[in-house]
CSV table of C-alpha atoms in Angstrom, one decimal:
chain,number,residue,atom,x,y,z
A,17,UNK,CA,90.9,132.7,65.5
A,18,UNK,CA,92.2,129.5,67.0
A,19,UNK,CA,90.4,128.4,70.1
A,20,UNK,CA,92.3,128.1,73.3
A,21,UNK,CA,91.8,124.4,73.4
A,22,UNK,CA,92.9,124.0,69.8
A,23,UNK,CA,96.0,126.1,70.5
A,24,UNK,CA,96.9,124.0,73.5
A,25,UNK,CA,96.4,120.8,71.4
A,26,UNK,CA,98.6,122.2,68.7
A,27,UNK,CA,101.5,122.8,71.1
A,28,UNK,CA,101.2,119.4,72.9
A,29,UNK,CA,104.0,116.9,72.0
A,30,UNK,CA,102.7,114.0,69.9
A,31,UNK,CA,103.0,110.5,71.4
A,32,UNK,CA,102.9,107.2,69.7
A,33,UNK,CA,99.4,105.9,69.6
A,34,UNK,CA,98.3,102.3,70.1
A,35,UNK,CA,97.6,100.2,67.0
A,36,UNK,CA,94.3,101.3,65.5
A,37,UNK,CA,93.2,97.7,64.8
A,38,UNK,CA,92.4,95.8,67.9
A,39,UNK,CA,94.6,92.7,68.3
A,40,UNK,CA,93.1,89.3,69.3
A,41,UNK,CA,94.7,86.7,71.5
A,42,UNK,CA,97.0,84.0,69.9
A,43,UNK,CA,97.2,81.8,73.0
A,44,UNK,CA,96.6,81.6,76.8
A,45,UNK,CA,99.3,80.6,79.2
A,46,UNK,CA,96.8,78.7,81.4
A,47,UNK,CA,96.3,76.3,78.5
A,48,UNK,CA,99.7,76.3,77.0
A,49,UNK,CA,101.9,75.5,79.9
A,50,UNK,CA,100.1,76.7,83.0
A,51,UNK,CA,100.7,79.3,85.6
A,52,UNK,CA,104.0,79.3,87.5
A,53,UNK,CA,102.8,79.1,91.1
A,54,UNK,CA,106.4,79.2,92.4
A,55,UNK,CA,107.0,82.6,90.8
A,56,UNK,CA,107.5,85.6,93.0
A,57,UNK,CA,104.4,87.5,91.9
A,58,UNK,CA,102.1,84.5,92.4
A,59,UNK,CA,103.6,83.8,95.9
A,60,UNK,CA,102.9,87.5,96.7
A,61,UNK,CA,99.4,87.0,95.3
A,62,UNK,CA,98.9,84.2,97.9
A,63,UNK,CA,100.1,86.4,100.7
A,64,UNK,CA,97.8,89.2,99.5
A,65,UNK,CA,94.8,86.9,99.5
A,66,UNK,CA,95.5,85.8,103.0
A,67,UNK,CA,96.9,89.0,104.7
A,68,UNK,CA,95.2,91.7,102.7
A,69,UNK,CA,91.7,90.9,103.7
A,70,UNK,CA,90.7,93.8,105.9
A,71,UNK,CA,87.8,96.2,105.7
A,72,UNK,CA,88.3,99.9,106.2
A,73,UNK,CA,84.6,100.3,107.0
A,74,UNK,CA,84.8,97.9,109.9
A,75,UNK,CA,87.4,99.9,111.8
A,76,UNK,CA,86.0,101.8,114.8
A,77,UNK,CA,86.9,105.4,115.1
A,78,UNK,CA,84.9,106.1,118.3
A,79,UNK,CA,88.1,106.7,120.4
A,80,UNK,CA,89.7,108.7,117.6
A,81,UNK,CA,86.8,111.1,117.7
A,82,UNK,CA,87.3,111.5,121.5
A,83,UNK,CA,91.0,111.9,121.1
A,84,UNK,CA,90.6,114.6,118.5
A,85,UNK,CA,89.0,116.8,121.2
A,86,UNK,CA,92.1,116.7,123.3
A,87,UNK,CA,94.4,118.0,120.5
A,88,UNK,CA,95.5,121.6,120.0
A,89,UNK,CA,94.4,123.4,116.8
A,90,UNK,CA,98.0,123.1,115.4
A,91,UNK,CA,98.0,119.3,116.1
A,92,UNK,CA,94.7,119.0,114.3
A,93,UNK,CA,95.9,121.0,111.4
A,94,UNK,CA,99.0,118.9,111.0
A,95,UNK,CA,96.9,115.7,111.2
A,96,UNK,CA,94.7,117.1,108.5
A,97,UNK,CA,97.7,118.2,106.5
A,98,UNK,CA,99.3,114.7,106.5
A,99,UNK,CA,96.1,112.9,105.9
A,100,UNK,CA,95.2,115.2,102.9
A,101,UNK,CA,98.4,114.2,101.2
A,102,UNK,CA,97.9,110.5,102.0
A,103,UNK,CA,94.3,110.3,100.7
A,104,UNK,CA,95.2,112.1,97.5
A,105,UNK,CA,98.3,110.0,97.1
A,106,UNK,CA,96.3,106.8,97.5
A,107,UNK,CA,93.7,108.0,95.0
A,108,UNK,CA,96.5,108.8,92.6
A,109,UNK,CA,98.2,105.4,92.9
A,110,UNK,CA,94.9,103.6,92.6
A,111,UNK,CA,94.4,104.9,89.1
A,112,UNK,CA,98.0,105.2,88.1
A,113,UNK,CA,98.7,101.5,88.5
A,114,UNK,CA,96.4,100.5,85.7
A,115,UNK,CA,98.8,101.2,82.8
A,116,UNK,CA,101.4,98.9,84.5
A,117,UNK,CA,98.8,96.2,84.6
A,118,UNK,CA,98.2,96.7,80.9
A,119,UNK,CA,101.9,96.6,80.1
A,120,UNK,CA,102.2,93.2,82.0
A,121,UNK,CA,99.3,91.9,80.0
A,122,UNK,CA,100.9,93.0,76.7
A,123,UNK,CA,104.1,91.2,77.6
A,124,UNK,CA,102.2,88.0,78.5
A,125,UNK,CA,103.4,88.2,82.1
A,126,UNK,CA,100.2,86.8,83.5
A,127,UNK,CA,101.6,86.0,86.9
A,128,UNK,CA,102.6,89.7,87.4
A,129,UNK,CA,99.2,90.8,86.0
A,130,UNK,CA,97.4,88.5,88.5
A,131,UNK,CA,99.2,90.0,91.4
A,132,UNK,CA,98.6,93.5,90.3
A,133,UNK,CA,94.8,92.9,90.4
A,134,UNK,CA,95.1,92.6,94.2
A,135,UNK,CA,97.6,95.5,94.2
A,136,UNK,CA,94.9,97.8,92.7
A,137,UNK,CA,92.2,96.5,95.0
A,138,UNK,CA,94.4,97.3,98.1
A,139,UNK,CA,95.2,100.8,96.9
A,140,UNK,CA,91.5,101.4,96.5
A,141,UNK,CA,90.9,100.3,100.1
A,142,UNK,CA,93.6,102.7,101.3
A,143,UNK,CA,91.8,105.5,99.5
A,144,UNK,CA,88.6,104.4,101.2
A,145,UNK,CA,90.2,104.2,104.6
A,146,UNK,CA,91.6,107.8,104.7
A,147,UNK,CA,88.4,109.1,103.2
A,148,UNK,CA,86.4,107.5,106.0
A,149,UNK,CA,88.8,108.9,108.6
A,150,UNK,CA,88.4,112.4,107.2
A,151,UNK,CA,84.7,112.3,107.2
A,152,UNK,CA,84.0,110.4,110.4
A,153,UNK,CA,86.8,111.8,112.6
A,154,UNK,CA,87.9,115.1,111.1
A,155,UNK,CA,84.3,115.6,109.9
A,156,UNK,CA,85.3,117.5,106.8
A,157,UNK,CA,84.5,117.4,103.1
A,158,UNK,CA,86.3,120.7,102.5
A,159,UNK,CA,88.9,121.2,99.7
A,160,UNK,CA,92.2,120.2,101.3
A,161,UNK,CA,94.3,120.6,98.2
A,162,UNK,CA,95.9,123.8,99.6
A,163,UNK,CA,98.0,121.4,101.7
A,164,UNK,CA,99.6,120.0,98.5
A,165,UNK,CA,102.9,121.9,98.3
A,166,UNK,CA,104.8,122.5,95.0
A,167,UNK,CA,107.1,119.5,95.5
A,168,UNK,CA,104.1,117.2,96.4
A,169,UNK,CA,102.5,118.4,93.2
A,170,UNK,CA,105.7,117.8,91.2
A,171,UNK,CA,105.6,114.1,92.2
A,172,UNK,CA,101.9,113.2,92.5
A,173,UNK,CA,100.4,115.6,90.0
A,174,UNK,CA,103.1,115.4,87.4
A,175,UNK,CA,106.0,112.8,87.6
A,176,UNK,CA,103.9,109.8,88.8
A,177,UNK,CA,101.0,110.0,86.3
A,178,UNK,CA,103.3,110.9,83.4
A,179,UNK,CA,105.7,108.0,84.1
A,180,UNK,CA,102.8,105.5,84.5
A,181,UNK,CA,100.7,106.7,81.5
A,182,UNK,CA,103.8,106.5,79.3
A,183,UNK,CA,103.8,102.7,79.5
A,184,UNK,CA,100.3,102.7,77.9
A,185,UNK,CA,102.1,103.2,74.5
A,186,UNK,CA,105.7,102.3,75.4
A,187,UNK,CA,106.2,98.8,76.9
A,188,UNK,CA,110.0,98.9,76.7
A,189,UNK,CA,112.2,97.8,79.6
A,190,UNK,CA,113.3,101.4,80.2
A,191,UNK,CA,109.7,102.8,80.3
A,192,UNK,CA,108.5,100.1,82.7
A,193,UNK,CA,111.5,100.6,84.9
A,194,UNK,CA,111.0,104.3,85.1
A,195,UNK,CA,107.4,103.8,86.0
A,196,UNK,CA,108.0,101.2,88.7
A,197,UNK,CA,110.9,103.3,90.2
A,198,UNK,CA,108.6,106.3,90.5
A,199,UNK,CA,105.7,104.3,91.9
A,200,UNK,CA,107.3,101.6,94.0
A,201,UNK,CA,110.6,103.1,95.1
A,202,UNK,CA,109.9,106.8,95.4
A,203,UNK,CA,106.2,107.1,96.2
A,204,UNK,CA,105.8,103.9,98.2
A,205,UNK,CA,109.3,103.1,99.3
A,206,UNK,CA,110.4,106.6,100.3
A,207,UNK,CA,107.5,109.0,100.7
A,208,UNK,CA,104.8,106.7,102.0
A,209,UNK,CA,107.1,105.0,104.5
A,210,UNK,CA,108.3,108.4,105.7
A,211,UNK,CA,104.7,109.3,106.2
A,212,UNK,CA,104.0,106.2,108.2
A,213,UNK,CA,106.9,107.1,110.3
A,214,UNK,CA,105.3,110.5,110.9
A,215,UNK,CA,102.0,108.9,111.9
A,216,UNK,CA,103.8,106.5,114.3
A,217,UNK,CA,105.7,109.4,115.9
A,218,UNK,CA,102.5,111.4,116.3
A,219,UNK,CA,100.1,108.7,117.4
A,220,UNK,CA,101.9,105.7,118.8
A,221,UNK,CA,104.1,107.7,121.1
A,222,UNK,CA,101.2,109.6,122.4
A,223,UNK,CA,98.9,106.5,122.5
A,224,UNK,CA,96.0,108.2,120.6
A,225,UNK,CA,93.7,107.4,117.7
A,226,UNK,CA,93.7,103.6,117.8
A,227,UNK,CA,91.4,103.4,114.7
A,228,UNK,CA,93.8,105.4,112.5
A,229,UNK,CA,96.8,103.4,113.9
A,230,UNK,CA,95.0,100.1,113.1
A,231,UNK,CA,94.3,101.1,109.5
A,232,UNK,CA,97.9,102.3,109.0
A,233,UNK,CA,99.1,99.0,110.3
A,234,UNK,CA,97.2,97.3,107.5
A,235,UNK,CA,98.4,99.8,105.0
A,236,UNK,CA,102.1,99.2,105.9
A,237,UNK,CA,101.7,95.5,105.4
A,238,UNK,CA,100.0,96.0,102.0
A,239,UNK,CA,102.7,98.4,100.9
A,240,UNK,CA,105.5,96.0,102.0
A,241,UNK,CA,104.2,93.6,99.4
A,242,UNK,CA,103.8,96.4,96.8
A,243,UNK,CA,107.4,97.5,97.3
A,244,UNK,CA,108.6,93.9,97.2
A,245,UNK,CA,106.9,93.5,93.8
A,246,UNK,CA,108.5,96.7,92.6
A,247,UNK,CA,112.0,95.4,93.6
A,248,UNK,CA,111.3,92.1,92.0
A,249,UNK,CA,110.0,93.7,88.7
A,250,UNK,CA,113.0,96.1,88.5
A,251,UNK,CA,115.4,93.2,89.2
A,252,UNK,CA,113.8,91.1,86.5
A,253,UNK,CA,114.1,93.9,84.0
A,254,UNK,CA,117.8,94.4,85.0
A,255,UNK,CA,118.5,90.7,84.6
A,256,UNK,CA,117.3,90.7,81.0
A,257,UNK,CA,118.7,94.2,80.2
A,258,UNK,CA,121.7,95.5,82.2
A,259,UNK,CA,121.2,99.0,80.9
A,260,UNK,CA,118.0,99.3,82.9
A,261,UNK,CA,119.8,99.9,86.2
A,262,UNK,CA,121.0,103.2,84.9
A,263,UNK,CA,117.4,104.2,84.2
A,264,UNK,CA,116.4,103.3,87.8
A,265,UNK,CA,119.4,105.2,89.3
A,266,UNK,CA,118.7,108.3,87.1
A,267,UNK,CA,115.0,108.4,88.1
A,268,UNK,CA,115.8,107.9,91.8
A,269,UNK,CA,118.3,110.7,91.7
A,270,UNK,CA,115.9,112.9,89.8
A,271,UNK,CA,113.1,112.5,92.3
A,272,UNK,CA,114.9,112.4,95.6
A,273,UNK,CA,115.3,116.2,95.5
A,274,UNK,CA,111.6,117.0,95.3
A,275,UNK,CA,111.0,114.2,97.8
A,276,UNK,CA,113.3,116.0,100.4
A,277,UNK,CA,111.9,119.4,99.4
A,278,UNK,CA,108.4,118.0,100.1
A,279,UNK,CA,109.4,117.2,103.7
A,280,UNK,CA,111.0,120.6,104.1
A,281,UNK,CA,107.8,122.3,102.8
A,282,UNK,CA,105.7,120.6,105.5
A,283,UNK,CA,108.0,121.8,108.3
A,284,UNK,CA,108.2,125.3,106.8
A,285,UNK,CA,104.4,125.6,107.2
A,286,UNK,CA,104.7,125.5,111.0
A,287,UNK,CA,106.5,128.0,113.2
A,288,UNK,CA,106.7,125.3,115.9
A,289,UNK,CA,106.1,121.8,114.7
A,290,UNK,CA,103.3,120.0,116.6
A,291,UNK,CA,103.9,116.6,118.4
A,292,UNK,CA,107.6,117.4,118.8
A,293,UNK,CA,108.4,116.3,115.2
A,294,UNK,CA,112.0,117.1,114.1
A,295,UNK,CA,112.8,118.0,110.5
A,296,UNK,CA,116.2,116.3,110.5
A,297,UNK,CA,114.7,113.0,111.8
A,298,UNK,CA,112.4,112.8,108.8
A,299,UNK,CA,114.9,113.9,106.2
A,300,UNK,CA,117.4,111.3,107.4
A,301,UNK,CA,114.6,108.6,107.5
A,302,UNK,CA,113.6,109.4,103.9
A,303,UNK,CA,117.3,109.3,102.8
A,304,UNK,CA,117.8,106.0,104.6
A,305,UNK,CA,114.8,104.5,102.8
A,306,UNK,CA,116.1,105.9,99.5
A,307,UNK,CA,119.5,104.3,100.1
A,308,UNK,CA,118.0,101.0,101.2
A,309,UNK,CA,115.9,100.7,98.0
A,310,UNK,CA,118.9,101.3,95.7
A,311,UNK,CA,121.1,98.9,97.7
A,312,UNK,CA,118.4,96.2,97.6
A,313,UNK,CA,118.1,96.5,93.8
A,314,UNK,CA,121.8,96.2,93.4
A,315,UNK,CA,122.0,93.1,95.7
A,316,UNK,CA,119.0,91.4,94.1
A,317,UNK,CA,120.3,92.2,90.6
A,318,UNK,CA,123.6,90.6,91.5
A,319,UNK,CA,122.1,87.6,93.3
A,320,UNK,CA,119.3,87.0,90.9
A,321,UNK,CA,115.7,88.3,91.4
A,322,UNK,CA,114.4,84.8,91.9
A,323,UNK,CA,116.4,84.6,95.1
A,324,UNK,CA,114.4,87.3,96.9
A,325,UNK,CA,113.2,86.2,100.3
A,326,UNK,CA,109.4,86.2,100.3
A,327,UNK,CA,109.2,85.1,104.0
A,328,UNK,CA,110.3,88.6,105.1
A,329,UNK,CA,107.1,90.1,103.6
A,330,UNK,CA,104.0,90.3,105.7
């Protein structure tokens, strides 16, 4: 009798495997021409070194603990709901970025690879930040995965890791574009920014939880650089291969439906939405972010990716 594991393995699609013989280096850019310090990724790297230095463990949550006591049970549940999706999402993107780093290394794009080292470090800090908040303020270590709706799972449990892991063995322009579109434009540029908008509506308008707001402010600045890198990378790919834009557009159109469903599923869980949040506000916000990302790629592709304005990025 075939074991269950063997049967599953037999039905799994085969993927190309990396070369069996490890390959050595043939040269190093730092000694055969030097780094391009004027390149967009290295200028982002300088920004990250200056502006990305913040410590989640140094943020005070004393007032947040006091503010939590003034919230209704429904408001606490929604806060837990939103945070559970963010912390899992940050954990996901921390690990899922690694294949893209490897793909940049394989291409010899050392400037992009150098920036992505700070990218991964920042995602790790985001994971730490939300984990600290859950433990110190929400005071919970319980399983929160029941908050992860079908559409959330479709993106974070399935589409994102598959697109990213694919570039471990496929370093083509199309594969990298699909991965970056999923990661930078949908997960970060649409879903995460819509989530920040929710936090702002809940917390800023009610002037509560300054520690959580402080951390999210840092996260937004980090993510602005991440999204800028994604736009740059996709434009660079489009500049050298015009067929790539169709891949970007197709992936955006494929994932926008579960992204909107994801928002609807959150609202469907509550008979009366806490904090006065309105479904239509967040759907329109997500769609506006979606449209903004596509438009920016189109403009930057036409104007040349090297003309992106770095001074607009915190």
